[in-house]
Amino acid sequence: AGSDEVKERLKALGADEVFTESQLEVKNVKSLLSNIPEPALGLNCVGGHAASLVLKFLRQGGTMVTYGGMSKKPVTVSTSSFIFKDLSLRGFWLQKWLSADKAKECRDMVDYLLRLAQERKLKYEMELVPFDKFHSALEKALGKHGSQPKQAEMTVVLSGSPRFGQGGESSQRVFGS
């Protein structure tokens, strides 16, 4: 899918604004973002240059949480970002969190997310794949299929799952890579 198509899909899911990495690298980027509050939280699953861009736009005292490293490049931060913007960096490893006696917290979180989906406040996108084509679905989920191998999409193998419609509002501003 092209970047315009992805932008439209993200807006349909509730995003207020969507920018590509190349849009954020132009010289007049501050004017492009002038009407948008600086985010307090940045989510990073890519690393490398994309993570540096996330950090660049965080507000004073902002935090970036890294939970993946698809680019296999290190996260680098300028000393001035730490000193003058007072940024914080955090790491999150789901497997460790789940194995740290967090079964009840995990169950509560899943119940909460399911409630949001039932109330149509949490939107998601899925693709129904016939069971006899499950190999194709697995390849896509593992990043071995498609023009962008590291797709952030949910692939559903079994059919019959409900597709939730529009609804719900989100006011949290999060910036991610």
N, C-alpha and C. Protein backbone atom coordinates (compact mmCIF):
# COMPACT_ATOMS: atom_id res chain seq x y z
N ALA A 1 0.84 -1.19 0.00
CA ALA A 1 0.00 0.00 0.00
C ALA A 1 0.88 1.24 0.00
N GLY A 2 0.48 2.24 -0.77
CA GLY A 2 1.21 3.50 -0.82
C GLY A 2 0.99 4.31 0.44
N SER A 3 1.83 5.33 0.64
CA SER A 3 1.74 6.12 1.87
C SER A 3 0.42 6.86 1.99
N ASP A 4 -0.16 7.33 0.87
CA ASP A 4 -1.45 8.02 0.94
C ASP A 4 -2.55 7.07 1.40
N GLU A 5 -2.51 5.84 0.90
CA GLU A 5 -3.50 4.84 1.30
C GLU A 5 -3.36 4.51 2.79
N VAL A 6 -2.14 4.36 3.25
CA VAL A 6 -1.89 4.06 4.66
C VAL A 6 -2.36 5.23 5.53
N LYS A 7 -2.08 6.46 5.10
CA LYS A 7 -2.53 7.65 5.85
C LYS A 7 -4.05 7.64 5.99
N GLU A 8 -4.75 7.37 4.90
CA GLU A 8 -6.21 7.36 4.95
C GLU A 8 -6.73 6.26 5.86
N ARG A 9 -6.10 5.09 5.83
CA ARG A 9 -6.52 4.00 6.72
C ARG A 9 -6.32 4.39 8.18
N LEU A 10 -5.18 5.03 8.49
CA LEU A 10 -4.91 5.44 9.86
C LEU A 10 -5.90 6.52 10.31
N LYS A 11 -6.24 7.44 9.43
CA LYS A 11 -7.23 8.47 9.78
C LYS A 11 -8.60 7.85 9.99
N ALA A 12 -8.95 6.85 9.18
CA ALA A 12 -10.22 6.16 9.36
C ALA A 12 -10.27 5.43 10.69
N LEU A 13 -9.11 5.03 11.21
CA LEU A 13 -9.04 4.36 12.51
C LEU A 13 -9.01 5.36 13.67
N GLY A 14 -8.92 6.68 13.35
CA GLY A 14 -8.99 7.68 14.41
C GLY A 14 -7.80 8.60 14.54
N ALA A 15 -6.77 8.46 13.71
CA ALA A 15 -5.61 9.35 13.80
C ALA A 15 -6.01 10.77 13.42
N ASP A 16 -5.54 11.75 14.18
CA ASP A 16 -5.81 13.15 13.86
C ASP A 16 -4.96 13.61 12.68
N GLU A 17 -3.68 13.31 12.74
CA GLU A 17 -2.72 13.70 11.71
C GLU A 17 -1.78 12.52 11.46
N VAL A 18 -1.34 12.36 10.23
CA VAL A 18 -0.40 11.31 9.88
C VAL A 18 0.66 11.92 8.97
N PHE A 19 1.93 11.74 9.34
CA PHE A 19 3.05 12.25 8.55
C PHE A 19 4.00 11.10 8.23
N THR A 20 4.56 11.15 7.04
CA THR A 20 5.56 10.15 6.67
C THR A 20 6.92 10.62 7.19
N GLU A 21 7.86 9.70 7.25
CA GLU A 21 9.20 10.03 7.71
C GLU A 21 9.81 11.12 6.83
N SER A 22 9.60 11.03 5.52
CA SER A 22 10.18 12.04 4.62
C SER A 22 9.56 13.41 4.84
N GLN A 23 8.28 13.47 5.22
CA GLN A 23 7.66 14.77 5.51
C GLN A 23 8.27 15.40 6.75
N LEU A 24 8.71 14.60 7.69
CA LEU A 24 9.28 15.13 8.92
C LEU A 24 10.74 15.54 8.77
N GLU A 25 11.34 15.25 7.64
CA GLU A 25 12.74 15.58 7.43
C GLU A 25 12.95 16.87 6.64
N VAL A 26 11.87 17.54 6.22
CA VAL A 26 12.02 18.78 5.45
C VAL A 26 12.41 19.93 6.36
N LYS A 27 12.99 20.97 5.78
CA LYS A 27 13.49 22.09 6.57
C LYS A 27 12.39 22.87 7.28
N ASN A 28 11.23 23.00 6.65
CA ASN A 28 10.15 23.80 7.24
C ASN A 28 9.16 22.93 8.03
N VAL A 29 9.64 21.85 8.60
CA VAL A 29 8.77 20.92 9.31
C VAL A 29 8.08 21.57 10.51
N LYS A 30 8.73 22.52 11.16
CA LYS A 30 8.12 23.17 12.33
C LYS A 30 6.83 23.88 11.92
N SER A 31 6.80 24.50 10.73
CA SER A 31 5.57 25.17 10.29
C SER A 31 4.48 24.15 9.96
N LEU A 32 4.88 22.98 9.48
CA LEU A 32 3.93 21.91 9.19
C LEU A 32 3.24 21.43 10.46
N LEU A 33 3.97 21.46 11.57
CA LEU A 33 3.45 20.94 12.84
C LEU A 33 3.03 22.03 13.82
N SER A 34 2.99 23.28 13.38
CA SER A 34 2.78 24.40 14.31
C SER A 34 1.43 24.36 15.03
N ASN A 35 0.41 23.77 14.45
CA ASN A 35 -0.91 23.74 15.08
C ASN A 35 -1.16 22.47 15.89
N ILE A 36 -0.13 21.66 16.05
CA ILE A 36 -0.27 20.39 16.76
C ILE A 36 0.56 20.44 18.03
N PRO A 37 -0.05 20.13 19.19
CA PRO A 37 0.74 20.12 20.44
C PRO A 37 1.87 19.09 20.36
N GLU A 38 3.00 19.43 20.97
CA GLU A 38 4.10 18.48 21.01
C GLU A 38 3.70 17.28 21.86
N PRO A 39 3.95 16.07 21.38
CA PRO A 39 3.55 14.89 22.15
C PRO A 39 4.42 14.68 23.38
N ALA A 40 3.81 14.14 24.42
CA ALA A 40 4.52 13.81 25.65
C ALA A 40 5.10 12.40 25.59
N LEU A 41 4.52 11.56 24.75
CA LEU A 41 4.90 10.15 24.67
C LEU A 41 5.22 9.78 23.24
N GLY A 42 6.33 9.12 23.04
CA GLY A 42 6.70 8.59 21.73
C GLY A 42 6.85 7.09 21.82
N LEU A 43 6.30 6.36 20.87
CA LEU A 43 6.41 4.91 20.83
C LEU A 43 7.32 4.52 19.68
N ASN A 44 8.32 3.72 19.96
CA ASN A 44 9.33 3.36 18.96
C ASN A 44 9.43 1.85 18.84
N CYS A 45 9.12 1.34 17.64
CA CYS A 45 9.32 -0.09 17.39
C CYS A 45 10.30 -0.30 16.24
N VAL A 46 10.93 0.79 15.76
CA VAL A 46 11.82 0.70 14.60
C VAL A 46 13.28 0.86 14.98
N GLY A 47 13.60 1.90 15.74
CA GLY A 47 14.99 2.19 16.09
C GLY A 47 15.65 3.05 15.02
N GLY A 48 16.95 3.24 15.13
CA GLY A 48 17.70 4.00 14.14
C GLY A 48 17.20 5.42 13.94
N HIS A 49 17.23 5.86 12.68
CA HIS A 49 16.86 7.23 12.34
C HIS A 49 15.40 7.54 12.70
N ALA A 50 14.51 6.57 12.52
CA ALA A 50 13.10 6.78 12.84
C ALA A 50 12.92 7.13 14.33
N ALA A 51 13.68 6.47 15.19
CA ALA A 51 13.61 6.77 16.63
C ALA A 51 14.12 8.17 16.91
N SER A 52 15.17 8.59 16.21
CA SER A 52 15.70 9.95 16.39
C SER A 52 14.66 10.99 16.01
N LEU A 53 13.87 10.71 14.97
CA LEU A 53 12.79 11.63 14.59
C LEU A 53 11.72 11.72 15.67
N VAL A 54 11.39 10.58 16.25
CA VAL A 54 10.40 10.59 17.34
C VAL A 54 10.89 11.49 18.46
N LEU A 55 12.14 11.32 18.86
CA LEU A 55 12.71 12.13 19.94
C LEU A 55 12.72 13.61 19.60
N LYS A 56 12.98 13.93 18.36
CA LYS A 56 13.07 15.33 17.92
C LYS A 56 11.79 16.10 18.19
N PHE A 57 10.64 15.43 18.10
CA PHE A 57 9.37 16.13 18.21
C PHE A 57 8.70 16.00 19.57
N LEU A 58 9.31 15.28 20.50
CA LEU A 58 8.74 15.19 21.85
C LEU A 58 8.84 16.52 22.57
N ARG A 59 7.87 16.78 23.44
CA ARG A 59 7.90 18.02 24.21
C ARG A 59 8.92 17.94 25.34
N GLN A 60 9.17 19.06 25.97
CA GLN A 60 10.04 19.14 27.13
C GLN A 60 9.59 18.12 28.17
N GLY A 61 10.51 17.29 28.65
CA GLY A 61 10.17 16.28 29.65
C GLY A 61 9.48 15.05 29.08
N GLY A 62 9.43 14.92 27.76
CA GLY A 62 8.75 13.80 27.12
C GLY A 62 9.47 12.47 27.33
N THR A 63 8.76 11.40 27.02
CA THR A 63 9.30 10.05 27.18
C THR A 63 9.12 9.25 25.90
N MET A 64 10.14 8.52 25.51
CA MET A 64 10.02 7.59 24.39
C MET A 64 10.17 6.17 24.94
N VAL A 65 9.20 5.32 24.60
CA VAL A 65 9.23 3.92 24.99
C VAL A 65 9.59 3.10 23.75
N THR A 66 10.65 2.32 23.86
CA THR A 66 11.07 1.45 22.76
C THR A 66 10.65 0.03 23.08
N TYR A 67 9.91 -0.57 22.14
CA TYR A 67 9.43 -1.93 22.35
C TYR A 67 9.79 -2.85 21.17
N GLY A 68 10.61 -2.37 20.26
CA GLY A 68 11.04 -3.18 19.13
C GLY A 68 12.18 -2.50 18.41
N GLY A 69 12.82 -3.22 17.51
CA GLY A 69 13.94 -2.66 16.77
C GLY A 69 14.00 -3.22 15.36
N MET A 70 12.92 -3.01 14.59
CA MET A 70 12.82 -3.61 13.26
C MET A 70 13.95 -3.20 12.33
N SER A 71 14.51 -2.00 12.49
CA SER A 71 15.59 -1.57 11.59
C SER A 71 16.92 -2.21 11.96
N LYS A 72 16.99 -2.79 13.15
CA LYS A 72 18.24 -3.37 13.67
C LYS A 72 19.34 -2.32 13.81
N LYS A 73 18.94 -1.06 13.93
CA LYS A 73 19.88 0.05 14.12
C LYS A 73 19.72 0.55 15.54
N PRO A 74 20.79 1.04 16.16
CA PRO A 74 20.70 1.52 17.55
C PRO A 74 19.91 2.82 17.66
N VAL A 75 19.35 3.02 18.83
CA VAL A 75 18.70 4.29 19.15
C VAL A 75 19.79 5.23 19.64
N THR A 76 19.96 6.35 18.97
CA THR A 76 20.97 7.32 19.39
C THR A 76 20.28 8.61 19.79
N VAL A 77 20.77 9.20 20.85
CA VAL A 77 20.17 10.42 21.39
C VAL A 77 21.27 11.44 21.59
N SER A 78 21.00 12.67 21.19
CA SER A 78 21.99 13.72 21.40
C SER A 78 22.05 14.09 22.88
N THR A 79 23.21 14.47 23.33
CA THR A 79 23.38 14.90 24.71
C THR A 79 22.48 16.09 25.01
N SER A 80 22.34 17.00 24.05
CA SER A 80 21.50 18.18 24.27
C SER A 80 20.04 17.81 24.50
N SER A 81 19.55 16.72 23.87
CA SER A 81 18.18 16.29 24.11
C SER A 81 17.98 15.86 25.55
N PHE A 82 18.97 15.15 26.09
CA PHE A 82 18.87 14.75 27.49
C PHE A 82 18.94 15.95 28.43
N ILE A 83 19.87 16.85 28.16
CA ILE A 83 20.08 17.97 29.08
C ILE A 83 19.01 19.04 28.93
N PHE A 84 18.80 19.55 27.72
CA PHE A 84 17.95 20.72 27.53
C PHE A 84 16.47 20.39 27.36
N LYS A 85 16.15 19.20 26.85
CA LYS A 85 14.74 18.82 26.73
C LYS A 85 14.31 17.88 27.86
N ASP A 86 15.26 17.42 28.66
CA ASP A 86 14.97 16.54 29.79
C ASP A 86 14.15 15.32 29.36
N LEU A 87 14.56 14.69 28.26
CA LEU A 87 13.84 13.53 27.74
C LEU A 87 14.17 12.28 28.53
N SER A 88 13.22 11.37 28.57
CA SER A 88 13.41 10.07 29.22
C SER A 88 13.23 8.97 28.18
N LEU A 89 14.05 7.93 28.30
CA LEU A 89 13.94 6.76 27.43
C LEU A 89 13.61 5.55 28.29
N ARG A 90 12.67 4.75 27.81
CA ARG A 90 12.27 3.53 28.52
C ARG A 90 12.25 2.38 27.53
N GLY A 91 12.51 1.21 28.02
CA GLY A 91 12.39 0.01 27.21
C GLY A 91 11.23 -0.83 27.74
N PHE A 92 10.58 -1.57 26.86
CA PHE A 92 9.49 -2.45 27.27
C PHE A 92 9.62 -3.77 26.52
N TRP A 93 9.71 -4.85 27.28
CA TRP A 93 9.81 -6.20 26.72
C TRP A 93 8.59 -6.97 27.20
N LEU A 94 7.65 -7.21 26.31
CA LEU A 94 6.39 -7.84 26.67
C LEU A 94 6.59 -9.21 27.31
N GLN A 95 7.47 -10.02 26.76
CA GLN A 95 7.67 -11.36 27.30
C GLN A 95 8.12 -11.32 28.75
N LYS A 96 9.04 -10.42 29.07
CA LYS A 96 9.50 -10.31 30.46
C LYS A 96 8.37 -9.83 31.36
N TRP A 97 7.60 -8.87 30.87
CA TRP A 97 6.48 -8.35 31.64
C TRP A 97 5.47 -9.46 31.93
N LEU A 98 5.18 -10.29 30.92
CA LEU A 98 4.22 -11.37 31.10
C LEU A 98 4.73 -12.45 32.04
N SER A 99 6.04 -12.68 32.03
CA SER A 99 6.59 -13.74 32.88
C SER A 99 6.90 -13.27 34.29
N ALA A 100 6.68 -12.02 34.58
CA ALA A 100 7.00 -11.47 35.90
C ALA A 100 5.78 -11.48 36.81
N ASP A 101 5.08 -12.62 36.83
CA ASP A 101 3.91 -12.76 37.70
C ASP A 101 2.86 -11.69 37.42
N LYS A 102 2.61 -11.42 36.17
CA LYS A 102 1.69 -10.35 35.78
C LYS A 102 0.41 -10.92 35.16
N ALA A 103 0.08 -12.16 35.43
CA ALA A 103 -1.08 -12.79 34.80
C ALA A 103 -2.36 -12.01 35.04
N LYS A 104 -2.58 -11.55 36.28
CA LYS A 104 -3.81 -10.81 36.56
C LYS A 104 -3.81 -9.46 35.85
N GLU A 105 -2.67 -8.76 35.88
CA GLU A 105 -2.59 -7.47 35.17
C GLU A 105 -2.82 -7.66 33.68
N CYS A 106 -2.26 -8.73 33.12
CA CYS A 106 -2.43 -9.01 31.69
C CYS A 106 -3.90 -9.30 31.39
N ARG A 107 -4.54 -10.11 32.21
CA ARG A 107 -5.96 -10.43 32.02
C ARG A 107 -6.81 -9.16 32.12
N ASP A 108 -6.50 -8.30 33.10
CA ASP A 108 -7.23 -7.03 33.25
C ASP A 108 -7.04 -6.15 32.02
N MET A 109 -5.81 -6.12 31.49
CA MET A 109 -5.54 -5.31 30.31
C MET A 109 -6.32 -5.84 29.10
N VAL A 110 -6.30 -7.15 28.90
CA VAL A 110 -7.03 -7.74 27.77
C VAL A 110 -8.52 -7.48 27.92
N ASP A 111 -9.06 -7.65 29.12
CA ASP A 111 -10.48 -7.37 29.36
C ASP A 111 -10.81 -5.91 29.05
N TYR A 112 -9.94 -5.00 29.47
CA TYR A 112 -10.14 -3.58 29.21
C TYR A 112 -10.15 -3.29 27.70
N LEU A 113 -9.18 -3.86 26.98
CA LEU A 113 -9.11 -3.65 25.54
C LEU A 113 -10.32 -4.25 24.83
N LEU A 114 -10.77 -5.42 25.27
CA LEU A 114 -11.96 -6.02 24.68
C LEU A 114 -13.20 -5.17 24.93
N ARG A 115 -13.30 -4.60 26.14
CA ARG A 115 -14.42 -3.70 26.45
C ARG A 115 -14.40 -2.49 25.52
N LEU A 116 -13.22 -1.90 25.34
CA LEU A 116 -13.10 -0.75 24.43
C LEU A 116 -13.52 -1.12 23.02
N ALA A 117 -13.13 -2.31 22.56
CA ALA A 117 -13.52 -2.76 21.22
C ALA A 117 -15.03 -2.96 21.14
N GLN A 118 -15.62 -3.56 22.17
CA GLN A 118 -17.07 -3.78 22.17
C GLN A 118 -17.83 -2.46 22.19
N GLU A 119 -17.28 -1.46 22.88
CA GLU A 119 -17.91 -0.14 22.94
C GLU A 119 -17.57 0.70 21.72
N ARG A 120 -16.79 0.13 20.81
CA ARG A 120 -16.36 0.79 19.58
C ARG A 120 -15.51 2.03 19.83
N LYS A 121 -14.79 2.00 20.93
CA LYS A 121 -13.84 3.07 21.25
C LYS A 121 -12.43 2.70 20.82
N LEU A 122 -12.19 1.43 20.58
CA LEU A 122 -10.91 0.95 20.08
C LEU A 122 -11.17 0.35 18.71
N LYS A 123 -10.52 0.90 17.73
CA LYS A 123 -10.73 0.43 16.36
C LYS A 123 -9.52 -0.39 15.94
N TYR A 124 -9.75 -1.38 15.17
CA TYR A 124 -8.67 -2.18 14.64
C TYR A 124 -9.03 -2.60 13.23
N GLU A 125 -8.03 -3.03 12.53
CA GLU A 125 -8.22 -3.46 11.16
C GLU A 125 -7.79 -4.91 11.06
N MET A 126 -8.53 -5.67 10.31
CA MET A 126 -8.14 -7.07 10.14
C MET A 126 -8.44 -7.50 8.72
N GLU A 127 -7.84 -8.58 8.36
CA GLU A 127 -8.07 -9.18 7.04
C GLU A 127 -8.48 -10.62 7.27
N LEU A 128 -9.63 -10.99 6.75
CA LEU A 128 -10.08 -12.37 6.87
C LEU A 128 -9.41 -13.21 5.79
N VAL A 129 -8.84 -14.32 6.19
CA VAL A 129 -8.13 -15.19 5.26
C VAL A 129 -8.75 -16.59 5.37
N PRO A 130 -9.14 -17.18 4.25
CA PRO A 130 -9.69 -18.54 4.32
C PRO A 130 -8.66 -19.50 4.93
N PHE A 131 -9.15 -20.48 5.65
CA PHE A 131 -8.25 -21.38 6.36
C PHE A 131 -7.28 -22.08 5.41
N ASP A 132 -7.72 -22.40 4.20
CA ASP A 132 -6.83 -23.10 3.27
C ASP A 132 -5.70 -22.21 2.75
N LYS A 133 -5.72 -20.93 3.08
CA LYS A 133 -4.66 -20.00 2.68
C LYS A 133 -3.88 -19.50 3.91
N PHE A 134 -3.91 -20.28 4.99
CA PHE A 134 -3.25 -19.84 6.22
C PHE A 134 -1.75 -19.63 6.04
N HIS A 135 -1.11 -20.38 5.12
CA HIS A 135 0.33 -20.19 4.89
C HIS A 135 0.62 -18.77 4.43
N SER A 136 -0.22 -18.25 3.55
CA SER A 136 -0.05 -16.87 3.06
C SER A 136 -0.21 -15.87 4.20
N ALA A 137 -1.20 -16.11 5.07
CA ALA A 137 -1.42 -15.22 6.21
C ALA A 137 -0.23 -15.24 7.16
N LEU A 138 0.33 -16.43 7.39
CA LEU A 138 1.50 -16.53 8.27
C LEU A 138 2.71 -15.83 7.66
N GLU A 139 2.91 -15.99 6.36
CA GLU A 139 4.03 -15.31 5.70
C GLU A 139 3.90 -13.80 5.83
N LYS A 140 2.69 -13.29 5.65
CA LYS A 140 2.47 -11.85 5.77
C LYS A 140 2.73 -11.40 7.20
N ALA A 141 2.21 -12.15 8.16
CA ALA A 141 2.40 -11.78 9.56
C ALA A 141 3.87 -11.82 9.96
N LEU A 142 4.64 -12.71 9.35
CA LEU A 142 6.06 -12.83 9.66
C LEU A 142 6.93 -11.91 8.81
N GLY A 143 6.28 -11.09 7.97
CA GLY A 143 7.03 -10.11 7.18
C GLY A 143 7.67 -10.67 5.93
N LYS A 144 7.15 -11.77 5.41
CA LYS A 144 7.75 -12.38 4.22
C LYS A 144 6.90 -12.17 2.97
N HIS A 145 5.90 -11.31 3.06
CA HIS A 145 4.96 -11.13 1.95
C HIS A 145 4.58 -9.67 1.87
N GLY A 146 4.48 -9.13 0.68
CA GLY A 146 4.04 -7.75 0.52
C GLY A 146 5.19 -6.81 0.22
N SER A 147 4.84 -5.60 -0.19
CA SER A 147 5.86 -4.63 -0.59
C SER A 147 6.57 -4.03 0.61
N GLN A 148 5.93 -4.01 1.76
CA GLN A 148 6.56 -3.51 2.97
C GLN A 148 6.60 -4.66 3.96
N PRO A 149 7.73 -5.33 4.06
CA PRO A 149 7.78 -6.58 4.81
C PRO A 149 7.48 -6.47 6.28
N LYS A 150 7.65 -5.34 6.90
CA LYS A 150 7.40 -5.22 8.33
C LYS A 150 6.07 -4.50 8.55
N GLN A 151 4.99 -5.09 8.11
CA GLN A 151 3.69 -4.45 8.19
C GLN A 151 3.17 -4.48 9.61
N ALA A 152 2.54 -3.40 10.01
CA ALA A 152 1.94 -3.32 11.34
C ALA A 152 0.45 -3.56 11.19
N GLU A 153 0.09 -4.73 10.73
CA GLU A 153 -1.30 -5.07 10.54
C GLU A 153 -1.58 -6.40 11.23
N MET A 154 -2.82 -6.56 11.64
CA MET A 154 -3.22 -7.81 12.26
C MET A 154 -3.74 -8.73 11.17
N THR A 155 -3.26 -9.93 11.11
CA THR A 155 -3.74 -10.91 10.15
C THR A 155 -4.52 -11.96 10.90
N VAL A 156 -5.77 -12.16 10.49
CA VAL A 156 -6.64 -13.11 11.16
C VAL A 156 -6.82 -14.31 10.25
N VAL A 157 -6.56 -15.49 10.76
CA VAL A 157 -6.63 -16.70 9.95
C VAL A 157 -8.04 -17.28 9.95
N LEU A 158 -8.72 -17.27 11.07
CA LEU A 158 -10.05 -17.86 11.16
C LEU A 158 -11.10 -16.83 10.78
N SER A 159 -12.11 -17.26 10.04
CA SER A 159 -13.17 -16.33 9.65
C SER A 159 -14.27 -16.34 10.69
N GLY A 160 -15.19 -15.37 10.57
CA GLY A 160 -16.31 -15.30 11.49
C GLY A 160 -16.15 -14.29 12.59
N SER A 161 -15.02 -13.58 12.67
CA SER A 161 -14.83 -12.57 13.70
C SER A 161 -15.58 -11.31 13.32
N PRO A 162 -16.18 -10.61 14.30
CA PRO A 162 -16.91 -9.38 13.97
C PRO A 162 -15.95 -8.27 13.59
N ARG A 163 -16.41 -7.38 12.75
CA ARG A 163 -15.63 -6.20 12.37
C ARG A 163 -16.36 -5.02 12.99
N PHE A 164 -15.72 -4.38 13.94
CA PHE A 164 -16.35 -3.28 14.63
C PHE A 164 -16.36 -2.05 13.75
N GLY A 165 -17.43 -1.28 13.84
CA GLY A 165 -17.59 -0.09 13.00
C GLY A 165 -16.96 1.14 13.62
N GLN A 166 -17.41 2.30 13.17
CA GLN A 166 -16.89 3.58 13.62
C GLN A 166 -17.41 3.87 15.03
N GLY A 167 -16.84 4.85 15.66
CA GLY A 167 -17.31 5.26 16.97
C GLY A 167 -16.18 5.42 17.94
N GLY A 168 -16.46 6.14 19.00
CA GLY A 168 -15.44 6.35 20.02
C GLY A 168 -14.50 7.46 19.65
N GLU A 169 -14.02 8.13 20.64
CA GLU A 169 -13.11 9.24 20.43
C GLU A 169 -11.83 8.99 21.18
N SER A 170 -10.75 9.52 20.68
CA SER A 170 -9.46 9.40 21.35
C SER A 170 -8.85 10.77 21.48
N SER A 171 -8.37 11.10 22.66
CA SER A 171 -7.77 12.41 22.85
C SER A 171 -6.28 12.30 23.17
N GLN A 172 -5.76 11.09 23.29
CA GLN A 172 -4.34 10.90 23.63
C GLN A 172 -3.48 11.14 22.41
N ARG A 173 -2.45 11.93 22.56
CA ARG A 173 -1.53 12.20 21.46
C ARG A 173 -0.28 11.35 21.67
N VAL A 174 -0.01 10.50 20.72
CA VAL A 174 1.15 9.63 20.77
C VAL A 174 1.85 9.71 19.43
N PHE A 175 3.16 9.72 19.44
CA PHE A 175 3.95 9.80 18.22
C PHE A 175 4.77 8.53 18.15
N GLY A 176 4.74 7.85 17.04
CA GLY A 176 5.46 6.59 16.97
C GLY A 176 6.19 6.36 15.68
N SER A 177 7.09 5.42 15.72
CA SER A 177 7.81 5.03 14.50
C SER A 177 7.53 3.58 14.22
